[in-house]
Short mmCIF file of C-alpha atoms in Angstrom, two decimals:
data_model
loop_
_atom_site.label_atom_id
_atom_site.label_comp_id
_atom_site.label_asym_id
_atom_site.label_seq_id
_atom_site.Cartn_x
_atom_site.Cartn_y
_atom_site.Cartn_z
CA UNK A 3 0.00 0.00 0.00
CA UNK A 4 0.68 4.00 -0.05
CA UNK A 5 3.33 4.64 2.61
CA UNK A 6 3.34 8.43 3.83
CA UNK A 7 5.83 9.19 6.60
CA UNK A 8 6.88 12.18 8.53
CA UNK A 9 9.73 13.34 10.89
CA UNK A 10 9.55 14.22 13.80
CA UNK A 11 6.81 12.37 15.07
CA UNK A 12 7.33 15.02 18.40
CA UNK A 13 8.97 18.58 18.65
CA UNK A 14 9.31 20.92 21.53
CA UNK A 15 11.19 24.30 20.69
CA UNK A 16 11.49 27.39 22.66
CA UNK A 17 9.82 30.56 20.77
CA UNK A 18 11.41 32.19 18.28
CA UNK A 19 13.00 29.24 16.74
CA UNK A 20 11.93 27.57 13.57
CA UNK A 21 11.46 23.82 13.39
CA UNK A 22 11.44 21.80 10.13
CA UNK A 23 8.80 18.69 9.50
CA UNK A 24 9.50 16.42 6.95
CA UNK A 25 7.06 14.34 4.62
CA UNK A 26 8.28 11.60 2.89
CA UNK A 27 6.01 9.45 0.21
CA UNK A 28 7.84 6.22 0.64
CA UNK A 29 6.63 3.60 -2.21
CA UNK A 30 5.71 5.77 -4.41
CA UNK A 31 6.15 9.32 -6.10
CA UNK A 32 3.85 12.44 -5.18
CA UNK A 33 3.78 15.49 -7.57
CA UNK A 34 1.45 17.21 -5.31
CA UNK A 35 1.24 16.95 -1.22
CA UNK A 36 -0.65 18.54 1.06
CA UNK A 37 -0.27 19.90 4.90
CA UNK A 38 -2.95 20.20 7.40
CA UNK A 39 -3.24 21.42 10.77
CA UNK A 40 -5.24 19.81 13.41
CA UNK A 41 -6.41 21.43 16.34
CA UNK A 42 -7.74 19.54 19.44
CA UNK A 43 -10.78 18.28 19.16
CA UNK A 44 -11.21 19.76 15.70
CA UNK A 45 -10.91 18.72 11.78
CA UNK A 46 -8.18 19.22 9.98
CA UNK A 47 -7.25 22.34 8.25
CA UNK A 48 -5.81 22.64 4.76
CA UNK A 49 -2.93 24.95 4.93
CA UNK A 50 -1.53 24.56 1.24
CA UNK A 51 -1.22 22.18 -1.76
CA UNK A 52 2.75 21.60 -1.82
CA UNK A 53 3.74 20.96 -5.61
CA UNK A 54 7.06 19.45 -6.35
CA UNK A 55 9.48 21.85 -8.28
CA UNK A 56 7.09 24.92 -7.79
CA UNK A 57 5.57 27.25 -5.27
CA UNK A 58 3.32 25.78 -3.00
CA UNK A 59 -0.16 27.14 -2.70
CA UNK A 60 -1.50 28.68 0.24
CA UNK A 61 -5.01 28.87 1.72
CA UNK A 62 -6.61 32.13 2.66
CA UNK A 63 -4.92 33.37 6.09
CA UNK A 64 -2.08 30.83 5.97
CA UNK A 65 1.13 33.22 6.27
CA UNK A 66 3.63 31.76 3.79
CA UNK A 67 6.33 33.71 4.60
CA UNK A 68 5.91 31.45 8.56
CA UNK A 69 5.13 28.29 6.73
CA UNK A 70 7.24 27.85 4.25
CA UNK A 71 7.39 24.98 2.09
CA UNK A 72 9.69 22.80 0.25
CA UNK A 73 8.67 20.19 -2.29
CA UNK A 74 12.31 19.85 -3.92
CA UNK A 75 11.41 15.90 -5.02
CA UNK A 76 8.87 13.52 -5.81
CA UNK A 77 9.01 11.81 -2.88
CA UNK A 78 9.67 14.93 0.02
CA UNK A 79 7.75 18.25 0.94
CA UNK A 80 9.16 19.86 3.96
CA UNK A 81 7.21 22.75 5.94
CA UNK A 82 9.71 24.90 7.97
CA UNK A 83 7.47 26.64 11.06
CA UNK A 84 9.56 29.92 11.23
CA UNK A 85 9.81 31.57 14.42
CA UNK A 86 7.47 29.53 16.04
CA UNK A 87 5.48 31.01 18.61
CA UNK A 88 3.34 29.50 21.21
CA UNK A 89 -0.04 29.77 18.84
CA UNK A 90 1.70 27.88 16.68
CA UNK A 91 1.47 24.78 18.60
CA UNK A 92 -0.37 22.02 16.89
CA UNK A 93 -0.65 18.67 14.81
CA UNK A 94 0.30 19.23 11.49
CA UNK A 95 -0.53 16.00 8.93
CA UNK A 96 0.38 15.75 5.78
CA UNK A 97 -0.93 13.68 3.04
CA UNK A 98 0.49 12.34 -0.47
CA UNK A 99 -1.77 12.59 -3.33
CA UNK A 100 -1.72 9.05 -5.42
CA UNK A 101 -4.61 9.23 -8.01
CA UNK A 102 -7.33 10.61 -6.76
CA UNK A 103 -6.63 9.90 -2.96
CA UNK A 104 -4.63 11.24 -0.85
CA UNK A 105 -2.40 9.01 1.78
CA UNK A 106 -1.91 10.57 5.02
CA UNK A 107 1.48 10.49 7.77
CA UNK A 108 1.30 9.84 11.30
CA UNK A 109 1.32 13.54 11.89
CA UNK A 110 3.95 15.92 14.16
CA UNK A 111 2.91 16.90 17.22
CA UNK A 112 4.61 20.58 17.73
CA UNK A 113 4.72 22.31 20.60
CA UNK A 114 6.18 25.86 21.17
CA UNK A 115 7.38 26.94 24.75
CA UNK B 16 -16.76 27.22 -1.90
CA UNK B 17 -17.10 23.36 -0.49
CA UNK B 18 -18.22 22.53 2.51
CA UNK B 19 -18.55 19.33 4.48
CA UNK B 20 -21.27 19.30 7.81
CA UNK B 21 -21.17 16.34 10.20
CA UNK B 22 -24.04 16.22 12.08
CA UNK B 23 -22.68 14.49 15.52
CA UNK B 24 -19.86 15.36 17.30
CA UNK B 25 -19.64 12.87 19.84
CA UNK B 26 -21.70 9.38 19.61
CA UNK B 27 -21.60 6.53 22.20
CA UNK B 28 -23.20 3.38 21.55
CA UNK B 29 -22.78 0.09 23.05
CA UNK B 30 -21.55 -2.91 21.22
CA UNK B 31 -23.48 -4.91 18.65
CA UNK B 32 -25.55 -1.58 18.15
CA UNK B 33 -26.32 -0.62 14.72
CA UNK B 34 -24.23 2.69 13.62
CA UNK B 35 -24.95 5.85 11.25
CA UNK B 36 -23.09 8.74 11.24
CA UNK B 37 -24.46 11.62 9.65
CA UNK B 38 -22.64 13.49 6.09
CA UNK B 39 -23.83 16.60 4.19
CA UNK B 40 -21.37 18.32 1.56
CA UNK B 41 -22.31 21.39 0.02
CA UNK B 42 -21.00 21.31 -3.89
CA UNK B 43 -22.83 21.54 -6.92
CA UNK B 44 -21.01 19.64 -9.19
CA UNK B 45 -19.40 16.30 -9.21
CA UNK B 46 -17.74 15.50 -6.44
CA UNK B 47 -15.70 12.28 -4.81
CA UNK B 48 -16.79 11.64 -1.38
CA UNK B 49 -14.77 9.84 1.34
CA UNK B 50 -14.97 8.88 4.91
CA UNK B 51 -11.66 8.50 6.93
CA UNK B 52 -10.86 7.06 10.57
CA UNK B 53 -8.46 7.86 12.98
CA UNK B 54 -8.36 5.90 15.59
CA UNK B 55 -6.57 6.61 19.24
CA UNK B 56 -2.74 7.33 18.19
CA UNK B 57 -2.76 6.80 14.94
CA UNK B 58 -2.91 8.40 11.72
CA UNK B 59 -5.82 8.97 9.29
CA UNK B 60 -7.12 5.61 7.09
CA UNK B 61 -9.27 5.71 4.25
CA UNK B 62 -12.48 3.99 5.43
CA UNK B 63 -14.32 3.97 1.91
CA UNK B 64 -14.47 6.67 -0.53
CA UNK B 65 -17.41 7.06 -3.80
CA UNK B 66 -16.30 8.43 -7.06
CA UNK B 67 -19.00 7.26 -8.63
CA UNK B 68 -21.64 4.23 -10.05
CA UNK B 69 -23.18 2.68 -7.08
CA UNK B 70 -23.77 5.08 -4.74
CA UNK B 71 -24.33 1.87 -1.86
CA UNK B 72 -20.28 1.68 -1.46
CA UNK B 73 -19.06 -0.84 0.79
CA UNK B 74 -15.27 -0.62 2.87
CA UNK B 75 -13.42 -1.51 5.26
CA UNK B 76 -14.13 -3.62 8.79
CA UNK B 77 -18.17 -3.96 7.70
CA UNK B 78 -18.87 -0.05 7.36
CA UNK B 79 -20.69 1.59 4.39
CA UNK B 80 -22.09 4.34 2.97
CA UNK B 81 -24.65 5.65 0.43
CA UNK B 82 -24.79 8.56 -1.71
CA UNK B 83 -27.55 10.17 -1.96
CA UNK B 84 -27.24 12.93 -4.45
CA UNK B 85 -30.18 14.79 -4.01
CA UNK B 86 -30.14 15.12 -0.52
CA UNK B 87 -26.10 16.16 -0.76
CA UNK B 88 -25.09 13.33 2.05
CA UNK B 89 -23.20 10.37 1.98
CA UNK B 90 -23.98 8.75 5.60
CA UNK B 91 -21.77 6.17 7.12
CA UNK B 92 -23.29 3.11 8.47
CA UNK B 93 -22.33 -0.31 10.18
CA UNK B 94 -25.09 -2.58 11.35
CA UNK B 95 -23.06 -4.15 14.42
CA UNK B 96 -20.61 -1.71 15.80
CA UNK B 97 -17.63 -3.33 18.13
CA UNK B 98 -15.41 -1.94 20.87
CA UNK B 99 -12.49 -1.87 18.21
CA UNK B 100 -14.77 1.17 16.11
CA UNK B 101 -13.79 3.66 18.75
CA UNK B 102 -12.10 6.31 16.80
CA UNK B 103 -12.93 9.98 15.42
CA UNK B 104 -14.52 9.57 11.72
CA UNK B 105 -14.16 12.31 9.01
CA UNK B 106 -16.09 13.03 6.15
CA UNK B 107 -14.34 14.71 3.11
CA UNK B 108 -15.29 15.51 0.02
CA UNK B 109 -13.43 17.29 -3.50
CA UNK B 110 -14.34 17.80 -6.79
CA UNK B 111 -12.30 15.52 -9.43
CA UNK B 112 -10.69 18.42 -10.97
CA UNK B 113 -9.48 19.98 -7.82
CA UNK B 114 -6.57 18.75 -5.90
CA UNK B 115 -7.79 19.73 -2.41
CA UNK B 116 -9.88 17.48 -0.24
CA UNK B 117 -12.56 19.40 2.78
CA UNK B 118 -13.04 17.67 6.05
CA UNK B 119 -15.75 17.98 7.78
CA UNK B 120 -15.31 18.18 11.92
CA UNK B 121 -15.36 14.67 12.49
CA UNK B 122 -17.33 12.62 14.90
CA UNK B 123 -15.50 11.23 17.86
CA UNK B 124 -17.42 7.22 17.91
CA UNK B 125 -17.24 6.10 21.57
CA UNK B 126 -17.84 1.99 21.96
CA UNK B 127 -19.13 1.05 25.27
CA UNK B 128 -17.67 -2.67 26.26
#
């Protein structure tokens, strides 16, 4: 089956710092992932379509210049959370597009101090 | 814009009980519907998903779910819910010519032993 994989599983950074996620599609190539954030107790929120060897697109009221993203392969999108700040803690997914589904990673729980 | 309702946020039942969790997308056109399930600690599975001919569409572990187009929902059901089914279930829905998929809220299914 589709294989989606992400590193760190768990981050804790002091504010001000930026922390990197990675998202890896790991049997098979992605031309277009996706991140979401996931609040407690809530659904997940599309932050932007990551598209490999372009700009990723964001969603209305995502900040790209704090999230940026990387999609420098077919099989790896990274999302860099610059500056993190306390707000910014959450559980960020992201998914690999195969078709017309999309294959989601374990997530990365982040949390700011 | 899409949208995705899900009528329950939090359901407990008690085994054996018969299970349907409630879906309503707002979309005009054609759309692919899925349900996902996460369950405690672990990352988002595709459940079933409806692109389209028969809207009765049958997946994983005994669940199902219809599409009824005229009434914009696509309900999940299981006739004999076990312990094992506690989890959060998401409904999502996109259109076949656009990349992004909407979650709804989930609902957060609570077996009782």
């Amino acid at each position: 089956g589709a294989v989606v994989s992400q590193h760190p599983s768990r981050v804790i950074c002091k504010s001000g710092t930026s922390v990197k996620i990675e998202c890896r599609s790991l049997d098979f190539q992605a031309t277009t992932m996706f991140w979401y954030r996931q609040f407690p107790k809530q659904s997940l929120m599309l932050m932007a379509t990551s598209n490999e060897g372009s700009k990723a697109t964001y969603e209305q009221g995502v900040e790209k210049d704090k999230f940026l993203i990387n999609h420098a392969s077919l099989t790896l999108s990274t999302l860099t959370v610059t500056s993190a700040h306390p707000e910014d803690s959450s559980f960020y997914i992201c998914s690999a597009r195969l078709g017309y589904e999309q294959f989601f990673g374990p997530g990365t729980r982040l949390t700011v101090l | 814009a899409q949208s995705v309702s899900q009528h329950n946020h939090h359901v407990i039942l008690s085994e054996a009980a018969s299970l349907e969790l409630g879906c309503n997308y707002s979309y005009g056109g054609t759309v692919n519907l899925f349900w996902y399930v996460q369950y405690p600690g672990q990352h988002l599975q595709l459940l079933l998903k409806y692109f389209s001919g028969d809207p009765l569409v049958k997946g994983i572990k005994g669940f199902e779910a219809e599409f009824i187009k005229s009434k914009f929902s696509f309900n999940l059901r299981k006739p004999s819910v076990q312990w094992s089914d506690t989890a959060e279930y998401f409904c999502a829905v996109n259109a076949p010519r656009d990349d992004k998929i909407i979650f709804g809220k989930g609902t957060r299914l609570h077996i009782l032993p």
